[in-house]
Amino acid sequence: MAVIPDQGLCERPDPTRRRLLAGGAVLAVWPFVPRFAQAAGGRDPRMVTIILRGALDGLSAVAPLGDPDYAALRQGIALGLDGPNPAFALDGFFALHPAMPTFARLYRYNQALVVHATATPYRERSHFDGQDVLESGQPGPGLVASGWMNRALGALPTGDRVAARGGIGIGAVTPLVMRGETPVLGWTPPSLPKAGDDLAARVLDLYRHADPALGEILGRGLGSDRIARDSGLSGDAAKARGGSATAEGMKAAAAGAARLIAADDGPRLAAMAFDGWDTHANEGGATGRLAQLLGGLDGAIAAFEAGLGDKWRDTVLLVLTEFGRTARVNGTVGTDHGTATVALLAGGAVKGGRILADWPGLRPETLHQERDLKPTTDLRAVIKGVMAEHLGLSAGVLGATVFPDSAAVKPLSGLIA
């Protein structure tokens, strides 16, 4: 059984859920039953989803400096445009955390976009239930059999380029968002001796004669394994330098994923998760714990940009988290579980240089339950907007299959250049 990584959360998963998550793990590049389709439009699109486990404080990642109540609520951690670590001014109202220079540069080049005051339909404060809703795409928790990226792959038409190349989960445990009935690959830096090429070729030959379908599957898996090996993603040099809650670990995972999905015969969709965003105490402001995490995320985005090369122009990175954090700082100079937060989009295919926000304000009477940033944009609309314009999925399929029972949530338009 695979080991569930410690996400650094203030909760512990129940044993039943832990078993379900572990049961979906994929520990090496290995395919299951593929389906074949074609890409939308003239692009050869790539899409990467990065899950920030623990609930990102969106009011610190992209701070509403223009809100008159911001500074008072954020005593001890508020950002500013002056001082030794000034935030990056974005639009005269919002400013980006100073630990994210890459995202700031992409924003200036119209390749990064922020959606603020957004949330899934989940309104409680359990990390695990919140992650279930975020990754499953279901309207409520407890339905963890498959994720919306996997269902999107399965919904693409036969012959589509994205469906033909499939998806991949990065890490020891494939994120739920990528798991389901549609076959996907998994990749994590290897730590165990692997079978040699000769044995693999003989096994492949055996299956091609005995079971052509399974032989095709095995062939694709070995092909991805070759991509990883040729890209220097095998052996001691490829072992993660730190976990997914460290800057080095985030960068290493992103660099490996970028090489795999940049390959002409590599997967087109990818999902990965970074841990450690549960900042109840000593969150820090322009510097400190959250700044270190945001710097790691920024380094991962830079690694994707560098590793994808000319494929960057066809790529969308989608950075999501299960919910936000309280508007007011708590007694340990941190923030507790909240509701609305930010979604970050980056990539050459993004119509960026903008912040999309129906800003609710930070006055006590405008906060959700008088404590959290109020959600004004359904996160499913953001994801649907990307999938509609980037992958070519219809609103009907997105509302019925990819995000069940969500037909009333329309795809947000204009996210893709």
Short mmCIF file of C-alpha atoms in Angstrom, two decimals:
data_model
loop_
_atom_site.label_atom_id
_atom_site.label_comp_id
_atom_site.label_asym_id
_atom_site.label_seq_id
_atom_site.Cartn_x
_atom_site.Cartn_y
_atom_site.Cartn_z
CA MET A 1 0.00 0.00 0.00
CA ALA A 2 1.19 3.49 -0.76
CA VAL A 3 1.90 5.89 2.08
CA ILE A 4 -0.19 9.04 2.28
CA PRO A 5 2.23 11.95 2.56
CA ASP A 6 1.91 14.14 5.63
CA GLN A 7 0.13 17.24 4.35
CA GLY A 8 1.03 19.29 7.44
CA LEU A 9 -2.64 19.82 8.30
CA CYS A 10 -4.34 20.46 11.63
CA GLU A 11 -6.67 17.49 10.93
CA ARG A 12 -6.05 13.76 10.61
CA PRO A 13 -7.82 11.80 7.87
CA ASP A 14 -10.23 9.07 8.95
CA PRO A 15 -9.03 5.50 8.19
CA THR A 16 -11.73 4.84 5.60
CA ARG A 17 -10.81 7.89 3.57
CA ARG A 18 -7.12 7.15 3.91
CA ARG A 19 -7.68 3.70 2.45
CA LEU A 20 -9.66 5.13 -0.43
CA LEU A 21 -6.94 7.63 -1.23
CA ALA A 22 -4.17 5.07 -0.98
CA GLY A 23 -6.11 2.67 -3.15
CA GLY A 24 -5.90 5.12 -6.01
CA ALA A 25 -2.13 5.52 -5.82
CA VAL A 26 0.08 4.99 -8.85
CA LEU A 27 3.71 4.55 -7.91
CA ALA A 28 5.45 4.55 -11.26
CA VAL A 29 4.93 5.59 -14.83
CA TRP A 30 2.38 2.98 -15.82
CA PRO A 31 -0.72 3.12 -17.97
CA PHE A 32 -4.10 1.56 -17.69
CA VAL A 33 -6.72 1.45 -20.44
CA PRO A 34 -6.31 4.48 -22.73
CA ARG A 35 -8.88 6.20 -24.90
CA PHE A 36 -8.01 8.19 -28.00
CA ALA A 37 -9.27 11.54 -29.15
CA GLN A 38 -8.03 14.86 -30.56
CA ALA A 39 -7.06 18.34 -29.34
CA ALA A 40 -9.39 21.34 -29.43
CA GLY A 41 -8.73 24.00 -32.05
CA GLY A 42 -5.33 24.50 -33.65
CA ARG A 43 -3.38 24.25 -30.41
CA ASP A 44 -1.70 21.26 -28.86
CA PRO A 45 -2.96 22.18 -25.39
CA ARG A 46 -1.39 21.33 -22.07
CA MET A 47 -3.15 21.85 -18.74
CA VAL A 48 -1.65 21.46 -15.27
CA THR A 49 -3.57 21.64 -12.00
CA ILE A 50 -1.62 22.38 -8.82
CA ILE A 51 -3.51 21.75 -5.57
CA LEU A 52 -2.30 23.71 -2.53
CA ARG A 53 -3.29 21.48 0.41
CA GLY A 54 -4.03 23.24 3.67
CA ALA A 55 -5.98 26.29 2.42
CA LEU A 56 -4.05 29.19 0.93
CA ASP A 57 -4.57 32.60 2.51
CA GLY A 58 -5.75 34.44 -0.60
CA LEU A 59 -5.80 37.79 1.23
CA SER A 60 -2.03 37.49 1.63
CA ALA A 61 -1.21 35.97 -1.75
CA VAL A 62 -3.07 38.76 -3.56
CA ALA A 63 -3.74 41.49 -1.03
CA PRO A 64 -6.59 44.01 -1.48
CA LEU A 65 -4.51 46.99 -0.39
CA GLY A 66 -7.18 49.35 -1.66
CA ASP A 67 -9.81 48.01 0.74
CA PRO A 68 -10.07 50.41 3.70
CA ASP A 69 -10.52 47.54 6.18
CA TYR A 70 -7.59 45.43 5.00
CA ALA A 71 -4.78 46.87 7.16
CA ALA A 72 -6.78 46.71 10.41
CA LEU A 73 -7.81 43.07 9.87
CA ARG A 74 -4.29 42.01 8.93
CA GLN A 75 -2.29 43.51 11.77
CA GLY A 76 1.14 41.94 11.92
CA ILE A 77 0.97 40.32 8.46
CA ALA A 78 -0.36 43.08 6.19
CA LEU A 79 1.54 43.73 2.98
CA GLY A 80 2.44 47.16 1.65
CA LEU A 81 3.96 48.85 -1.35
CA ASP A 82 6.78 50.40 0.65
CA GLY A 83 9.54 49.09 2.90
CA PRO A 84 12.26 46.49 2.38
CA ASN A 85 9.91 43.87 0.83
CA PRO A 86 7.23 45.73 -1.12
CA ALA A 87 4.40 43.85 -2.76
CA PHE A 88 3.96 43.96 -6.54
CA ALA A 89 1.22 46.42 -7.44
CA LEU A 90 -1.16 44.79 -9.92
CA ASP A 91 -4.05 47.14 -10.68
CA GLY A 92 -4.21 49.97 -8.19
CA PHE A 93 -6.31 47.95 -5.72
CA PHE A 94 -4.67 44.53 -5.46
CA ALA A 95 -0.99 43.71 -4.91
CA LEU A 96 0.84 40.42 -5.30
CA HIS A 97 2.95 38.95 -2.51
CA PRO A 98 6.63 39.94 -2.90
CA ALA A 99 7.72 36.28 -2.86
CA MET A 100 6.23 35.80 -6.34
CA PRO A 101 8.38 37.72 -8.88
CA THR A 102 7.84 35.14 -11.63
CA PHE A 103 4.06 35.40 -11.41
CA ALA A 104 4.38 39.22 -11.33
CA ARG A 105 6.47 39.14 -14.51
CA LEU A 106 4.00 36.84 -16.25
CA TYR A 107 1.17 39.15 -15.16
CA ARG A 108 2.97 42.08 -16.81
CA TYR A 109 3.35 40.00 -19.98
CA ASN A 110 -0.35 39.11 -19.93
CA GLN A 111 0.39 35.45 -19.15
CA ALA A 112 -0.97 35.36 -15.60
CA LEU A 113 -4.42 36.02 -14.22
CA VAL A 114 -5.96 36.14 -10.74
CA VAL A 115 -9.53 35.25 -9.81
CA HIS A 116 -10.28 36.62 -6.36
CA ALA A 117 -13.09 35.93 -3.87
CA THR A 118 -13.67 32.49 -5.36
CA ALA A 119 -14.64 29.21 -3.69
CA THR A 120 -16.06 25.78 -4.35
CA PRO A 121 -19.66 25.12 -3.16
CA TYR A 122 -18.25 23.73 0.11
CA ARG A 123 -19.05 25.99 3.10
CA GLU A 124 -17.72 24.05 6.08
CA ARG A 125 -14.12 24.04 7.31
CA SER A 126 -12.73 20.50 7.12
CA HIS A 127 -9.58 20.24 5.00
CA PHE A 128 -10.37 16.73 3.84
CA ASP A 129 -13.99 17.41 2.95
CA GLY A 130 -12.92 20.62 1.28
CA GLN A 131 -10.30 18.79 -0.77
CA ASP A 132 -12.85 16.11 -1.67
CA VAL A 133 -15.18 18.75 -3.09
CA LEU A 134 -12.38 20.63 -4.84
CA GLU A 135 -10.88 17.58 -6.53
CA SER A 136 -13.95 15.41 -7.09
CA GLY A 137 -15.90 18.28 -8.64
CA GLN A 138 -18.99 17.04 -6.85
CA PRO A 139 -21.35 19.48 -5.11
CA GLY A 140 -20.63 17.97 -1.69
CA PRO A 141 -18.07 15.84 0.18
CA GLY A 142 -17.96 12.07 0.43
CA LEU A 143 -17.95 11.17 -3.27
CA VAL A 144 -14.26 10.49 -3.84
CA ALA A 145 -14.26 7.83 -6.57
CA SER A 146 -13.06 10.11 -9.38
CA GLY A 147 -11.88 13.64 -10.12
CA TRP A 148 -12.89 16.23 -12.69
CA MET A 149 -9.66 16.06 -14.72
CA ASN A 150 -10.12 12.33 -15.18
CA ARG A 151 -13.76 12.75 -16.20
CA ALA A 152 -12.78 15.51 -18.62
CA LEU A 153 -10.34 13.15 -20.29
CA GLY A 154 -13.06 10.55 -20.61
CA ALA A 155 -15.47 13.11 -22.08
CA LEU A 156 -13.15 14.22 -24.89
CA PRO A 157 -14.15 12.88 -28.31
CA THR A 158 -12.42 9.93 -29.90
CA GLY A 159 -9.42 11.11 -31.89
CA ASP A 160 -8.80 14.22 -29.78
CA ARG A 161 -5.07 14.85 -29.30
CA VAL A 162 -5.36 15.47 -25.55
CA ALA A 163 -7.33 12.30 -24.94
CA ALA A 164 -4.90 10.31 -27.07
CA ARG A 165 -1.93 11.38 -24.96
CA GLY A 166 -3.88 11.26 -21.68
CA GLY A 167 -3.07 12.56 -18.23
CA ILE A 168 -0.51 12.03 -15.50
CA GLY A 169 -0.52 12.35 -11.72
CA ILE A 170 2.70 13.63 -10.18
CA GLY A 171 3.79 12.36 -6.77
CA ALA A 172 3.68 9.25 -4.61
CA VAL A 173 -0.12 9.44 -4.61
CA THR A 174 -1.94 10.54 -7.74
CA PRO A 175 -4.21 13.45 -6.73
CA LEU A 176 -7.90 12.58 -6.65
CA VAL A 177 -8.57 15.18 -9.32
CA MET A 178 -6.74 12.94 -11.82
CA ARG A 179 -8.07 9.56 -10.67
CA GLY A 180 -11.03 7.67 -12.06
CA GLU A 181 -12.15 5.30 -14.78
CA THR A 182 -10.16 6.92 -17.56
CA PRO A 183 -6.62 5.52 -17.60
CA VAL A 184 -3.85 7.86 -16.52
CA LEU A 185 -0.14 7.65 -15.85
CA GLY A 186 1.64 8.28 -12.58
CA TRP A 187 5.15 9.49 -11.97
CA THR A 188 7.31 9.97 -8.91
CA PRO A 189 11.12 9.99 -8.75
CA PRO A 190 12.10 6.31 -8.43
CA SER A 191 13.74 4.95 -5.30
CA LEU A 192 13.61 1.23 -6.07
CA PRO A 193 15.55 -0.81 -8.63
CA LYS A 194 13.61 -1.18 -11.86
CA ALA A 195 13.37 -3.95 -14.42
CA GLY A 196 15.75 -3.61 -17.35
CA ASP A 197 14.77 -2.76 -20.92
CA ASP A 198 15.24 -6.36 -22.09
CA LEU A 199 12.73 -7.74 -19.58
CA ALA A 200 10.29 -4.94 -20.38
CA ALA A 201 10.53 -5.70 -24.11
CA ARG A 202 9.87 -9.39 -23.56
CA VAL A 203 6.86 -8.67 -21.35
CA LEU A 204 5.57 -6.21 -23.94
CA ASP A 205 5.93 -8.78 -26.70
CA LEU A 206 4.08 -11.34 -24.61
CA TYR A 207 1.14 -9.06 -23.95
CA ARG A 208 0.94 -7.85 -27.55
CA HIS A 209 0.32 -11.43 -28.63
CA ALA A 210 -1.88 -12.53 -25.73
CA ASP A 211 -3.83 -9.32 -25.10
CA PRO A 212 -3.38 -6.56 -27.72
CA ALA A 213 -5.29 -4.01 -25.67
CA LEU A 214 -3.16 -4.53 -22.61
CA GLY A 215 -0.09 -4.60 -24.84
CA GLU A 216 -1.00 -1.12 -26.09
CA ILE A 217 -1.33 0.06 -22.52
CA LEU A 218 2.01 -1.37 -21.53
CA GLY A 219 3.64 0.15 -24.57
CA ARG A 220 2.45 3.61 -23.65
CA GLY A 221 3.68 3.19 -20.11
CA LEU A 222 7.11 2.11 -21.26
CA GLY A 223 7.16 5.06 -23.64
CA SER A 224 6.52 7.49 -20.80
CA ASP A 225 9.14 5.74 -18.71
CA ARG A 226 11.59 6.30 -21.57
CA ILE A 227 10.69 10.00 -21.64
CA ALA A 228 11.39 10.23 -17.93
CA ARG A 229 14.71 8.39 -18.28
CA ASP A 230 15.84 10.41 -21.30
CA SER A 231 14.97 13.62 -19.47
CA GLY A 232 17.18 12.74 -16.52
CA LEU A 233 14.20 11.93 -14.31
CA SER A 234 15.48 8.53 -13.23
CA GLY A 235 18.19 7.50 -10.83
CA ASP A 236 19.64 9.24 -7.81
CA ALA A 237 19.87 12.61 -9.52
CA ALA A 238 16.11 12.68 -9.94
CA LYS A 239 15.15 11.95 -6.35
CA ALA A 240 13.15 14.77 -4.82
CA ARG A 241 15.24 17.26 -2.93
CA GLY A 242 12.79 17.80 -0.10
CA GLY A 243 9.07 17.19 0.26
CA SER A 244 6.20 18.88 -1.49
CA ALA A 245 6.02 21.52 1.25
CA THR A 246 9.53 22.82 0.53
CA ALA A 247 10.68 25.19 -2.19
CA GLU A 248 13.16 22.63 -3.51
CA GLY A 249 10.55 19.87 -3.54
CA MET A 250 8.01 22.02 -5.40
CA LYS A 251 10.57 23.09 -7.99
CA ALA A 252 11.85 19.52 -8.51
CA ALA A 253 8.33 18.14 -8.98
CA ALA A 254 7.42 20.92 -11.40
CA ALA A 255 10.61 20.50 -13.41
CA GLY A 256 9.98 16.76 -13.77
CA ALA A 257 6.34 17.25 -14.74
CA ALA A 258 7.28 19.90 -17.30
CA ARG A 259 9.71 17.54 -19.06
CA LEU A 260 7.11 14.80 -19.25
CA ILE A 261 4.27 16.89 -20.65
CA ALA A 262 6.57 18.85 -22.99
CA ALA A 263 7.44 15.66 -24.90
CA ASP A 264 5.60 15.27 -28.20
CA ASP A 265 4.43 11.81 -27.12
CA GLY A 266 3.96 12.75 -23.46
CA PRO A 267 0.71 13.31 -21.54
CA ARG A 268 -1.20 16.56 -22.03
CA LEU A 269 -2.91 16.93 -18.65
CA ALA A 270 -1.11 16.80 -15.29
CA ALA A 271 -2.05 17.15 -11.63
CA MET A 272 0.14 17.60 -8.57
CA ALA A 273 -0.24 18.75 -4.97
CA PHE A 274 1.90 20.88 -2.67
CA ASP A 275 1.41 20.53 1.10
CA GLY A 276 1.86 22.80 4.10
CA TRP A 277 -0.48 25.78 3.49
CA ASP A 278 -2.34 25.46 6.84
CA THR A 279 -1.04 28.67 8.47
CA HIS A 280 -2.76 28.82 11.87
CA ALA A 281 0.28 30.32 13.64
CA ASN A 282 3.17 32.57 12.69
CA GLU A 283 1.98 32.94 9.13
CA GLY A 284 4.25 35.88 8.46
CA GLY A 285 3.71 38.81 6.13
CA ALA A 286 6.16 39.88 3.45
CA THR A 287 8.59 37.40 4.96
CA GLY A 288 8.12 34.28 7.05
CA ARG A 289 6.41 30.92 6.63
CA LEU A 290 3.80 31.77 4.00
CA ALA A 291 6.36 33.80 2.07
CA GLN A 292 8.57 30.72 1.88
CA LEU A 293 5.69 28.63 0.54
CA LEU A 294 4.68 31.24 -2.01
CA GLY A 295 8.30 31.50 -3.08
CA GLY A 296 8.31 27.75 -3.61
CA LEU A 297 5.13 27.95 -5.68
CA ASP A 298 6.64 30.79 -7.70
CA GLY A 299 9.75 28.67 -8.31
CA ALA A 300 7.55 25.81 -9.50
CA ILE A 301 5.80 28.12 -11.98
CA ALA A 302 9.22 29.26 -13.22
CA ALA A 303 10.30 25.61 -13.58
CA PHE A 304 7.24 24.87 -15.69
CA GLU A 305 7.90 27.87 -17.92
CA ALA A 306 11.54 26.85 -18.42
CA GLY A 307 10.90 23.13 -18.80
CA LEU A 308 8.03 23.44 -21.27
CA GLY A 309 10.03 25.55 -23.70
CA ASP A 310 7.97 26.45 -26.76
CA LYS A 311 5.09 24.32 -25.38
CA TRP A 312 4.57 27.04 -22.76
CA ARG A 313 2.53 29.02 -25.30
CA ASP A 314 -0.07 26.24 -25.36
CA THR A 315 -0.16 25.70 -21.61
CA VAL A 316 -2.45 26.69 -18.73
CA LEU A 317 -1.35 26.23 -15.11
CA LEU A 318 -4.25 26.32 -12.69
CA VAL A 319 -3.39 26.82 -8.99
CA LEU A 320 -6.24 25.92 -6.61
CA THR A 321 -6.84 25.34 -2.90
CA GLU A 322 -9.71 23.86 -0.87
CA PHE A 323 -10.82 27.13 0.79
CA GLY A 324 -9.43 30.39 2.13
CA ARG A 325 -8.64 31.66 5.59
CA THR A 326 -10.20 34.08 8.05
CA ALA A 327 -10.04 37.76 7.23
CA ARG A 328 -8.85 38.70 10.73
CA VAL A 329 -5.54 37.55 12.16
CA ASN A 330 -5.84 35.26 15.19
CA GLY A 331 -4.01 35.39 18.51
CA THR A 332 -1.03 33.42 17.24
CA VAL A 333 -0.42 35.76 14.28
CA GLY A 334 -1.91 33.28 11.87
CA THR A 335 -5.27 32.78 10.17
CA ASP A 336 -7.86 30.04 10.61
CA HIS A 337 -10.00 28.11 8.15
CA GLY A 338 -12.11 30.44 6.01
CA THR A 339 -14.10 30.42 2.80
CA ALA A 340 -13.18 32.44 -0.30
CA THR A 341 -9.64 32.72 -1.63
CA VAL A 342 -7.81 33.15 -4.93
CA ALA A 343 -7.29 30.99 -8.00
CA LEU A 344 -4.13 31.66 -10.00
CA LEU A 345 -3.78 31.02 -13.73
CA ALA A 346 -0.48 31.18 -15.60
CA GLY A 347 0.80 30.11 -18.99
CA GLY A 348 1.23 31.26 -22.55
CA ALA A 349 -2.36 30.30 -23.37
CA VAL A 350 -3.81 32.44 -20.56
CA LYS A 351 -5.41 35.79 -21.40
CA GLY A 352 -3.70 37.41 -18.46
CA GLY A 353 -2.72 40.77 -17.03
CA ARG A 354 -6.06 40.98 -15.22
CA ILE A 355 -7.73 40.36 -11.90
CA LEU A 356 -11.27 39.02 -12.07
CA ALA A 357 -13.09 39.92 -8.88
CA ASP A 358 -16.58 40.93 -7.90
CA TRP A 359 -15.08 42.32 -4.72
CA PRO A 360 -17.38 41.84 -1.71
CA GLY A 361 -15.44 44.08 0.68
CA LEU A 362 -13.99 43.41 4.12
CA ARG A 363 -16.45 45.25 6.34
CA PRO A 364 -17.84 42.97 9.06
CA GLU A 365 -21.31 42.99 7.54
CA THR A 366 -19.95 41.91 4.12
CA LEU A 367 -17.86 39.01 5.42
CA HIS A 368 -19.19 35.45 5.19
CA GLN A 369 -20.46 34.64 8.69
CA GLU A 370 -18.79 37.89 9.78
CA ARG A 371 -15.36 36.26 9.59
CA ASP A 372 -14.39 35.09 6.08
CA LEU A 373 -13.97 36.67 2.68
CA LYS A 374 -17.32 36.17 0.99
CA PRO A 375 -17.25 34.08 -2.20
CA THR A 376 -18.63 35.86 -5.26
CA THR A 377 -17.30 33.58 -8.03
CA ASP A 378 -17.90 29.83 -8.13
CA LEU A 379 -14.54 28.13 -8.65
CA ARG A 380 -16.21 25.58 -10.92
CA ALA A 381 -17.03 28.40 -13.35
CA VAL A 382 -13.30 29.22 -13.57
CA ILE A 383 -12.27 25.62 -14.23
CA LYS A 384 -15.11 25.13 -16.68
CA GLY A 385 -14.04 28.28 -18.51
CA VAL A 386 -10.52 26.91 -18.98
CA MET A 387 -11.76 23.51 -20.09
CA ALA A 388 -14.33 24.96 -22.48
CA GLU A 389 -11.93 27.29 -24.28
CA HIS A 390 -8.68 25.33 -23.92
CA LEU A 391 -9.88 21.75 -24.34
CA GLY A 392 -13.06 22.31 -26.30
CA LEU A 393 -15.50 20.72 -23.88
CA SER A 394 -19.09 21.93 -24.12
CA ALA A 395 -21.00 23.59 -21.30
CA GLY A 396 -23.42 20.65 -21.34
CA VAL A 397 -20.68 18.06 -20.82
CA LEU A 398 -19.00 20.20 -18.17
CA GLY A 399 -22.25 20.69 -16.27
CA ALA A 400 -23.42 17.08 -16.39
CA THR A 401 -20.33 14.87 -16.54
CA VAL A 402 -17.19 16.74 -15.50
CA PHE A 403 -18.89 18.66 -12.68
CA PRO A 404 -22.09 16.71 -11.98
CA ASP A 405 -25.26 18.64 -11.15
CA SER A 406 -23.70 22.00 -11.93
CA ALA A 407 -25.50 23.08 -15.09
CA ALA A 408 -26.46 26.35 -13.41
CA VAL A 409 -22.78 27.26 -13.03
CA LYS A 410 -21.81 28.62 -16.43
CA PRO A 411 -18.21 28.52 -17.73
CA LEU A 412 -16.39 31.81 -17.21
CA SER A 413 -15.49 33.13 -20.66
CA GLY A 414 -12.42 34.99 -21.86
CA LEU A 415 -9.79 33.15 -19.80
CA ILE A 416 -7.83 31.82 -22.81
CA ALA A 417 -5.90 34.02 -25.25
#
